[in-house]
PDB file of C-alpha atoms in Angstrom:
ATOM      1  CA  MET A  98       0.215   0.082  -0.088  1.00 36.00           C
ATOM      2  CA  MET A  99       1.351   3.580  -1.075  1.00 34.00           C
ATOM      3  CA  ALA A 100       2.086   5.744   1.988  1.00 41.00           C
ATOM      4  CA  ILE A 101      -0.092   8.794   1.915  1.00 35.00           C
ATOM      5  CA  PRO A 102       2.299  11.848   1.619  1.00 39.00           C
ATOM      6  CA  LYS A 103       2.627  14.117   4.447  1.00 46.00           C
ATOM      7  CA  ASN A 104       1.885  17.867   3.742  1.00 49.00           C
ATOM      8  CA  ILE A 105       5.264  19.219   2.128  1.00 45.00           C
ATOM      9  CA  HIS A 106       4.564  22.855   3.455  1.00 54.00           C
ATOM     10  CA  ALA A 107       4.087  21.500   7.129  1.00 61.00           C
ATOM     11  CA  GLY A 108       7.820  21.962   7.908  1.00 79.00           C
ATOM     12  CA  HIS A 109       7.961  25.288   6.637  1.00 83.00           C
ATOM     13  CA  ARG A 110       4.900  26.795   8.384  1.00 86.00           C
ATOM     14  CA  ASN A 111       6.102  25.302  11.642  1.00 88.00           C
ATOM     15  CA  ARG A 112       9.634  26.621  11.353  1.00 90.00           C
ATOM     16  CA  LEU A 113       8.114  30.275  10.393  1.00 89.00           C
ATOM     17  CA  ARG A 114       5.213  30.201  13.249  1.00 88.00           C
ATOM     18  CA  THR A 115       8.119  29.191  15.870  1.00 91.00           C
ATOM     19  CA  ARG A 116      10.429  31.863  14.451  1.00 90.00           C
ATOM     20  CA  PHE A 117       7.300  34.448  14.983  1.00 89.00           C
ATOM     21  CA  LEU A 118       6.640  33.065  18.763  1.00 89.00           C
ATOM     22  CA  GLU A 119      10.281  33.415  19.603  1.00 88.00           C
ATOM     23  CA  ASN A 120      11.503  36.481  18.102  1.00 87.00           C
ATOM     24  CA  GLY A 121       8.239  38.839  16.960  1.00 87.00           C
ATOM     25  CA  LEU A 122       8.225  40.146  13.470  1.00 85.00           C
ATOM     26  CA  GLU A 123      10.802  42.245  13.488  1.00 81.00           C
ATOM     27  CA  SER A 124      13.174  40.287  11.165  1.00 85.00           C
ATOM     28  CA  PHE A 125       9.819  39.241   9.088  1.00 90.00           C
ATOM     29  CA  GLN A 126       9.750  40.636   5.155  1.00 91.00           C
ATOM     30  CA  GLU A 127       6.575  41.544   4.241  1.00 91.00           C
ATOM     31  CA  HIS A 128       5.870  38.666   2.151  1.00 91.00           C
ATOM     32  CA  GLN A 129       6.448  36.426   5.089  1.00 92.00           C
ATOM     33  CA  VAL A 130       3.766  38.559   7.436  1.00 92.00           C
ATOM     34  CA  LEU A 131       1.441  37.796   4.626  1.00 93.00           C
ATOM     35  CA  GLU A 132       2.465  34.254   4.368  1.00 92.00           C
ATOM     36  CA  LEU A 133       2.078  33.898   8.093  1.00 92.00           C
ATOM     37  CA  LEU A 134      -1.399  35.255   8.231  1.00 92.00           C
ATOM     38  CA  LEU A 135      -2.566  33.085   5.199  1.00 92.00           C
ATOM     39  CA  PHE A 136      -1.540  29.915   7.393  1.00 91.00           C
ATOM     40  CA  TYR A 137      -4.787  30.550   9.172  1.00 90.00           C
ATOM     41  CA  ALA A 138      -7.280  30.911   6.172  1.00 90.00           C
ATOM     42  CA  ILE A 139      -5.504  28.842   3.656  1.00 89.00           C
ATOM     43  CA  PRO A 140      -4.737  25.218   5.530  1.00 84.00           C
ATOM     44  CA  ARG A 141      -2.876  23.196   2.536  1.00 79.00           C
ATOM     45  CA  LYS A 142      -1.656  25.428  -0.328  1.00 83.00           C
ATOM     46  CA  ASP A 143       1.677  27.570  -0.796  1.00 85.00           C
ATOM     47  CA  THR A 144       0.919  30.912   0.947  1.00 90.00           C
ATOM     48  CA  ASN A 145       4.451  32.016   0.183  1.00 90.00           C
ATOM     49  CA  ALA A 146       3.645  32.219  -3.356  1.00 89.00           C
ATOM     50  CA  ILE A 147       0.340  33.803  -2.492  1.00 91.00           C
ATOM     51  CA  SER A 148       1.952  36.709  -0.660  1.00 92.00           C
ATOM     52  CA  HIS A 149       4.324  37.362  -3.528  1.00 92.00           C
ATOM     53  CA  VAL A 150       1.334  37.600  -5.894  1.00 93.00           C
ATOM     54  CA  LEU A 151      -0.303  39.901  -3.165  1.00 93.00           C
ATOM     55  CA  LEU A 152       2.726  42.379  -2.941  1.00 91.00           C
ATOM     56  CA  GLN A 153       2.931  42.531  -6.862  1.00 92.00           C
ATOM     57  CA  ARG A 154      -0.512  43.431  -7.333  1.00 92.00           C
ATOM     58  CA  PHE A 155      -1.053  45.750  -4.568  1.00 89.00           C
ATOM     59  CA  GLY A 156       2.857  46.848  -3.826  1.00 89.00           C
ATOM     60  CA  SER A 157       3.219  46.719   0.130  1.00 88.00           C
ATOM     61  CA  MET A 158       1.770  44.732   2.842  1.00 87.00           C
ATOM     62  CA  PRO A 159      -0.596  47.532   4.282  1.00 85.00           C
ATOM     63  CA  LYS A 160      -2.149  48.160   0.835  1.00 85.00           C
ATOM     64  CA  ALA A 161      -2.764  44.456   0.501  1.00 89.00           C
ATOM     65  CA  LEU A 162      -4.407  44.425   3.905  1.00 87.00           C
ATOM     66  CA  GLN A 163      -6.599  47.511   2.973  1.00 84.00           C
ATOM     67  CA  ALA A 164      -7.866  46.390  -0.263  1.00 86.00           C
ATOM     68  CA  SER A 165     -11.142  45.256  -0.535  1.00 87.00           C
ATOM     69  CA  ARG A 166     -12.324  41.396  -0.836  1.00 88.00           C
ATOM     70  CA  GLU A 167     -13.086  41.995  -4.461  1.00 90.00           C
ATOM     71  CA  GLU A 168      -9.535  43.213  -5.225  1.00 90.00           C
ATOM     72  CA  LEU A 169      -8.226  40.424  -2.912  1.00 91.00           C
ATOM     73  CA  LYS A 170     -10.030  37.562  -4.929  1.00 91.00           C
ATOM     74  CA  GLU A 171      -8.773  38.759  -8.065  1.00 91.00           C
ATOM     75  CA  CYS A 172      -5.422  37.300  -7.044  1.00 89.00           C
ATOM     76  CA  GLN A 173      -7.298  33.917  -6.754  1.00 83.00           C
ATOM     77  CA  ILE A 174      -7.316  33.543  -3.266  1.00 89.00           C
ATOM     78  CA  SER A 175     -10.426  32.322  -2.024  1.00 91.00           C
ATOM     79  CA  ASP A 176     -13.432  34.299  -0.509  1.00 92.00           C
ATOM     80  CA  ASN A 177     -12.453  32.898   2.874  1.00 92.00           C
ATOM     81  CA  ALA A 178      -8.860  34.017   2.700  1.00 92.00           C
ATOM     82  CA  ALA A 179      -9.957  37.469   1.290  1.00 91.00           C
ATOM     83  CA  THR A 180     -12.409  37.995   3.988  1.00 92.00           C
ATOM     84  CA  PHE A 181      -9.673  37.191   6.614  1.00 92.00           C
ATOM     85  CA  LEU A 182      -7.434  39.487   5.160  1.00 91.00           C
ATOM     86  CA  HIS A 183      -9.612  42.389   5.089  1.00 88.00           C
ATOM     87  CA  LEU A 184     -10.998  41.643   8.076  1.00 89.00           C
ATOM     88  CA  MET A 185      -7.383  41.819   9.893  1.00 88.00           C
ATOM     89  CA  HIS A 186      -7.010  45.526   8.750  1.00 84.00           C
ATOM     90  CA  VAL A 187     -10.608  46.283   9.705  1.00 82.00           C
ATOM     91  CA  ALA A 188      -9.984  44.794  13.246  1.00 84.00           C
ATOM     92  CA  CYS A 189      -6.517  46.697  13.676  1.00 80.00           C
ATOM     93  CA  GLU A 190      -8.442  49.959  12.798  1.00 74.00           C
ATOM     94  CA  ARG A 191     -11.193  49.185  15.274  1.00 74.00           C
ATOM     95  CA  TYR A 192      -8.449  48.263  17.984  1.00 74.00           C
ATOM     96  CA  TYR A 193      -6.629  51.776  17.770  1.00 67.00           C
ATOM     97  CA  GLN A 194      -9.876  53.313  17.533  1.00 62.00           C
ATOM     98  CA  ARG A 195     -11.252  52.056  20.738  1.00 65.00           C
ATOM     99  CA  LYS A 196      -8.147  51.685  22.593  1.00 61.00           C
ATOM    100  CA  TYR A 197      -7.237  55.318  22.397  1.00 54.00           C
ATOM    101  CA  GLN A 198     -11.009  56.518  23.260  1.00 53.00           C
ATOM    102  CA  LYS A 199     -10.895  54.512  26.092  1.00 50.00           C
ATOM    103  CA  GLU A 200      -7.552  55.586  27.420  1.00 50.00           C
ATOM    104  CA  LYS A 201      -7.555  59.345  26.824  1.00 47.00           C
ATOM    105  CA  PRO A 202      -9.994  61.995  28.600  1.00 44.00           C
ATOM    106  CA  THR A 203     -12.437  64.066  27.041  1.00 44.00           C
ATOM    107  CA  GLU A 204     -11.417  67.314  25.110  1.00 50.00           C
ATOM    108  CA  HIS A 205      -7.904  65.609  24.147  1.00 68.00           C
ATOM    109  CA  LEU A 206      -7.823  66.475  20.327  1.00 78.00           C
ATOM    110  CA  PHE A 207      -7.762  70.197  20.731  1.00 79.00           C
ATOM    111  CA  SER A 208      -3.915  70.740  21.477  1.00 83.00           C
ATOM    112  CA  PHE A 209      -0.853  69.812  19.669  1.00 84.00           C
ATOM    113  CA  ASP A 210       0.573  67.678  22.880  1.00 84.00           C
ATOM    114  CA  THR A 211      -2.659  65.562  23.348  1.00 84.00           C
ATOM    115  CA  ILE A 212      -3.053  64.958  19.527  1.00 86.00           C
ATOM    116  CA  ALA A 213       0.996  64.079  19.591  1.00 83.00           C
ATOM    117  CA  LYS A 214       0.397  61.491  22.644  1.00 80.00           C
ATOM    118  CA  TYR A 215      -2.971  59.857  20.464  1.00 79.00           C
ATOM    119  CA  ILE A 216      -1.278  59.015  17.302  1.00 81.00           C
ATOM    120  CA  ASN A 217       1.967  58.093  19.088  1.00 72.00           C
ATOM    121  CA  GLN A 218       1.209  54.106  18.315  1.00 67.00           C
ATOM    122  CA  TYR A 219      -0.684  54.811  14.966  1.00 74.00           C
ATOM    123  CA  PHE A 220       2.407  54.742  12.618  1.00 77.00           C
ATOM    124  CA  HIS A 221       4.315  52.156  14.627  1.00 70.00           C
ATOM    125  CA  GLY A 222       6.624  50.345  11.987  1.00 68.00           C
ATOM    126  CA  VAL A 223       4.921  52.140   8.970  1.00 76.00           C
ATOM    127  CA  ARG A 224       7.707  53.496   6.613  1.00 77.00           C
ATOM    128  CA  GLN A 225       5.602  55.017   3.741  1.00 83.00           C
ATOM    129  CA  GLU A 226       3.672  58.156   3.344  1.00 89.00           C
ATOM    130  CA  GLN A 227       0.235  58.321   4.570  1.00 91.00           C
ATOM    131  CA  PHE A 228      -2.506  60.708   5.428  1.00 94.00           C
ATOM    132  CA  LEU A 229      -4.300  59.981   8.648  1.00 93.00           C
ATOM    133  CA  LEU A 230      -7.606  61.900   9.163  1.00 94.00           C
ATOM    134  CA  LEU A 231      -8.931  62.370  12.755  1.00 94.00           C
ATOM    135  CA  LEU A 232     -12.476  64.093  13.744  1.00 93.00           C
ATOM    136  CA  PRO A 233     -13.443  64.970  16.856  1.00 91.00           C
ATOM    137  CA  ASP A 234     -16.835  65.922  18.374  1.00 89.00           C
ATOM    138  CA  PRO A 235     -17.544  69.142  20.317  1.00 87.00           C
ATOM    139  CA  LYS A 236     -15.870  67.092  23.622  1.00 85.00           C
ATOM    140  CA  GLY A 237     -12.484  66.370  21.691  1.00 86.00           C
ATOM    141  CA  ASN A 238     -13.498  62.410  21.792  1.00 86.00           C
ATOM    142  CA  CYS A 239     -12.195  60.897  18.374  1.00 86.00           C
ATOM    143  CA  GLN A 240     -15.362  59.890  16.506  1.00 87.00           C
ATOM    144  CA  PHE A 241     -13.493  58.995  13.086  1.00 89.00           C
ATOM    145  CA  SER A 242      -9.917  57.847  12.386  1.00 87.00           C
ATOM    146  CA  LYS A 243      -9.025  56.647   9.257  1.00 88.00           C
ATOM    147  CA  ILE A 244      -5.895  56.444   7.010  1.00 88.00           C
ATOM    148  CA  ILE A 245      -7.322  58.147   3.913  1.00 91.00           C
ATOM    149  CA  HIS A 246      -4.324  58.344   1.228  1.00 90.00           C
ATOM    150  CA  GLU A 247      -1.259  56.659   0.577  1.00 87.00           C
ATOM    151  CA  GLY A 248       1.624  58.088  -1.369  1.00 88.00           C
ATOM    152  CA  PRO A 249       2.093  61.774  -2.505  1.00 89.00           C
ATOM    153  CA  ILE A 250      -1.091  63.821  -3.112  1.00 90.00           C
ATOM    154  CA  THR A 251      -1.598  64.498  -6.790  1.00 90.00           C
ATOM    155  CA  ASP A 252      -5.048  66.306  -6.718  1.00 91.00           C
ATOM    156  CA  ASP A 253      -4.962  68.526  -3.723  1.00 91.00           C
ATOM    157  CA  ALA A 254      -8.585  69.782  -4.531  1.00 90.00           C
ATOM    158  CA  GLY A 255      -9.862  66.443  -5.129  1.00 93.00           C
ATOM    159  CA  PHE A 256      -8.119  65.358  -1.657  1.00 94.00           C
ATOM    160  CA  ILE A 257      -9.588  68.307   0.224  1.00 93.00           C
ATOM    161  CA  ARG A 258     -13.103  67.601  -1.225  1.00 92.00           C
ATOM    162  CA  SER A 259     -13.084  64.111   0.021  1.00 93.00           C
ATOM    163  CA  MET A 260     -11.691  65.097   3.434  1.00 94.00           C
ATOM    164  CA  VAL A 261     -14.098  67.970   3.729  1.00 93.00           C
ATOM    165  CA  HIS A 262     -16.912  65.439   2.813  1.00 92.00           C
ATOM    166  CA  MET A 263     -16.176  63.041   5.659  1.00 93.00           C
ATOM    167  CA  ALA A 264     -15.829  66.081   7.804  1.00 94.00           C
ATOM    168  CA  VAL A 265     -19.655  67.368   7.024  1.00 92.00           C
ATOM    169  CA  SER A 266     -21.038  63.880   7.150  1.00 91.00           C
ATOM    170  CA  HIS A 267     -19.835  63.472  10.787  1.00 91.00           C
ATOM    171  CA  GLN A 268     -20.628  66.876  11.744  1.00 92.00           C
ATOM    172  CA  ALA A 269     -17.266  66.993  13.244  1.00 93.00           C
ATOM    173  CA  ALA A 270     -16.063  69.761  15.391  1.00 92.00           C
ATOM    174  CA  GLY A 271     -12.927  70.124  13.823  1.00 93.00           C
ATOM    175  CA  ILE A 272     -10.439  68.384  11.253  1.00 95.00           C
ATOM    176  CA  ILE A 273      -6.853  66.975  12.337  1.00 95.00           C
ATOM    177  CA  LEU A 274      -4.981  65.727   9.265  1.00 96.00           C
ATOM    178  CA  ILE A 275      -1.783  64.046  10.084  1.00 95.00           C
ATOM    179  CA  HIS A 276       0.879  63.579   7.668  1.00 94.00           C
ATOM    180  CA  HIS A 277       3.259  60.829   8.165  1.00 92.00           C
ATOM    181  CA  LEU A 278       6.273  61.465   5.608  1.00 89.00           C
ATOM    182  CA  GLU A 279       8.142  58.842   3.850  1.00 84.00           C
ATOM    183  CA  GLU A 280      10.929  57.342   5.613  1.00 74.00           C
ATOM    184  CA  ASN A 281      14.118  59.649   6.111  1.00 74.00           C
ATOM    185  CA  SER A 282      11.725  62.444   4.521  1.00 78.00           C
ATOM    186  CA  GLU A 283      11.605  65.887   6.240  1.00 82.00           C
ATOM    187  CA  PRO A 284       8.957  68.476   6.105  1.00 81.00           C
ATOM    188  CA  SER A 285       9.182  70.775   2.796  1.00 82.00           C
ATOM    189  CA  GLN A 286       7.879  73.994   2.016  1.00 84.00           C
ATOM    190  CA  GLU A 287       5.376  72.411  -0.090  1.00 86.00           C
ATOM    191  CA  ASP A 288       3.861  70.655   2.899  1.00 84.00           C
ATOM    192  CA  LEU A 289       3.752  74.161   4.444  1.00 82.00           C
ATOM    193  CA  ASN A 290       2.051  75.724   1.666  1.00 86.00           C
ATOM    194  CA  PHE A 291      -0.506  72.796   1.668  1.00 91.00           C
ATOM    195  CA  SER A 292      -1.257  73.508   5.126  1.00 88.00           C
ATOM    196  CA  TYR A 293      -2.471  77.300   4.312  1.00 89.00           C
ATOM    197  CA  LEU A 294      -5.098  75.757   1.527  1.00 91.00           C
ATOM    198  CA  LEU A 295      -6.032  73.244   3.978  1.00 92.00           C
ATOM    199  CA  LYS A 296      -6.683  76.085   6.418  1.00 90.00           C
ATOM    200  CA  GLU A 297      -8.537  78.308   3.809  1.00 91.00           C
ATOM    201  CA  SER A 298     -11.105  75.338   2.634  1.00 91.00           C
ATOM    202  CA  CYS A 299     -11.817  74.628   6.426  1.00 91.00           C
ATOM    203  CA  GLN A 300     -12.687  78.188   7.170  1.00 90.00           C
ATOM    204  CA  LEU A 301     -15.208  78.337   3.912  1.00 90.00           C
ATOM    205  CA  ILE A 302     -16.964  75.693   5.187  1.00 89.00           C
ATOM    206  CA  GLY A 303     -16.915  76.577   8.914  1.00 92.00           C
ATOM    207  CA  ILE A 304     -15.136  73.523  10.494  1.00 92.00           C
ATOM    208  CA  PRO A 305     -11.991  74.624  11.991  1.00 92.00           C
ATOM    209  CA  LEU A 306      -8.657  72.856  11.184  1.00 93.00           C
ATOM    210  CA  ILE A 307      -7.278  72.121  14.609  1.00 93.00           C
ATOM    211  CA  ASP A 308      -4.199  71.130  13.470  1.00 93.00           C
ATOM    212  CA  TYR A 309      -1.911  69.793  10.230  1.00 94.00           C
ATOM    213  CA  ILE A 310       0.896  67.634  11.796  1.00 93.00           C
ATOM    214  CA  LEU A 311       3.807  66.829   9.979  1.00 92.00           C
ATOM    215  CA  CYS A 312       5.712  63.656  11.318  1.00 90.00           C
ATOM    216  CA  ASN A 313       8.337  60.882  10.454  1.00 84.00           C
ATOM    217  CA  ARG A 314       9.906  58.446  12.821  1.00 76.00           C
ATOM    218  CA  SER A 315      12.038  60.910  14.764  1.00 78.00           C
ATOM    219  CA  THR A 316       9.939  64.297  14.190  1.00 83.00           C
ATOM    220  CA  MET A 317       6.423  65.830  15.029  1.00 88.00           C
ATOM    221  CA  LEU A 318       5.646  69.556  14.261  1.00 89.00           C
ATOM    222  CA  SER A 319       2.449  71.526  13.406  1.00 90.00           C
ATOM    223  CA  ALA A 320       2.443  72.947  10.224  1.00 88.00           C
ATOM    224  CA  LEU A 321       0.089  75.553  11.733  1.00 85.00           C
ATOM    225  CA  SER A 322       2.552  76.512  14.487  1.00 77.00           C
ATOM    226  CA  PRO A 323       3.779  80.341  14.314  1.00 66.00           C
ATOM    227  CA  ASP A 324       7.066  79.306  15.095  1.00 62.00           C
ATOM    228  CA  THR A 325       6.924  76.881  11.934  1.00 55.00           C
ATOM    229  CA  GLU A 326       5.940  79.455   9.811  1.00 49.00           C
ATOM    230  CA  GLU A 327       8.481  81.627  10.970  1.00 43.00           C
ATOM    231  CA  ASP A 328      11.327  79.461  10.340  1.00 43.00           C
ATOM    232  CA  GLU A 329      10.146  78.802   6.906  1.00 41.00           C
ATOM    233  CA  ASP A 330       9.897  82.550   6.261  1.00 38.00           C
ATOM    234  CA  THR A 331      13.770  83.099   7.039  1.00 32.00           C
ATOM    235  CA  VAL A 332      14.725  80.489   4.767  1.00 28.00           C
TER     236      VAL A 332
END
């Protein structure tokens, strides 16, 4: 009688899982993180190959997780696997929203210091350019937070229209935009000029721009700060 072959991927899966349990994700490449996640949605297929397909299609692990179920299924993965990856992104967003809503007191989103503390963990491990929108209620509690754009803005007017629409639909007491710069990038004059356009647009709709914050792994500053404006004028 012919012996039933063992799952040829079992040893690799166990090694990758053990590596994560012992050392975390610090040394993992993006495709390996996707590969590990897919272990729990795809029991027998080669998830390494699938993870590479996802990265080729979407460009990065965060973008793959942010993709819709329909977009994920275009990469020839099952509805179950697509739902699992999409759920991972949505669950992480909910986690950060609820975690900080519970831990921070009211009126915490009306000053630079409290906003900085609030977003301190939002961009942990992020290296690409992203824009995070925070919409507080009248008491300063964050009622909406979402990464609304990745990469450079190519259409300022379109970006602002979309942001304003979100603020109006949530009846926000103000708008806070966080611009996470690409790794090793520094705030530019173009970033500061964009802050003037944001402020004027918010004034037109009657919703104040509470802050426009520029940050990277080592720096966080308000583009609306008088000190920032003065420094740029002297360049």
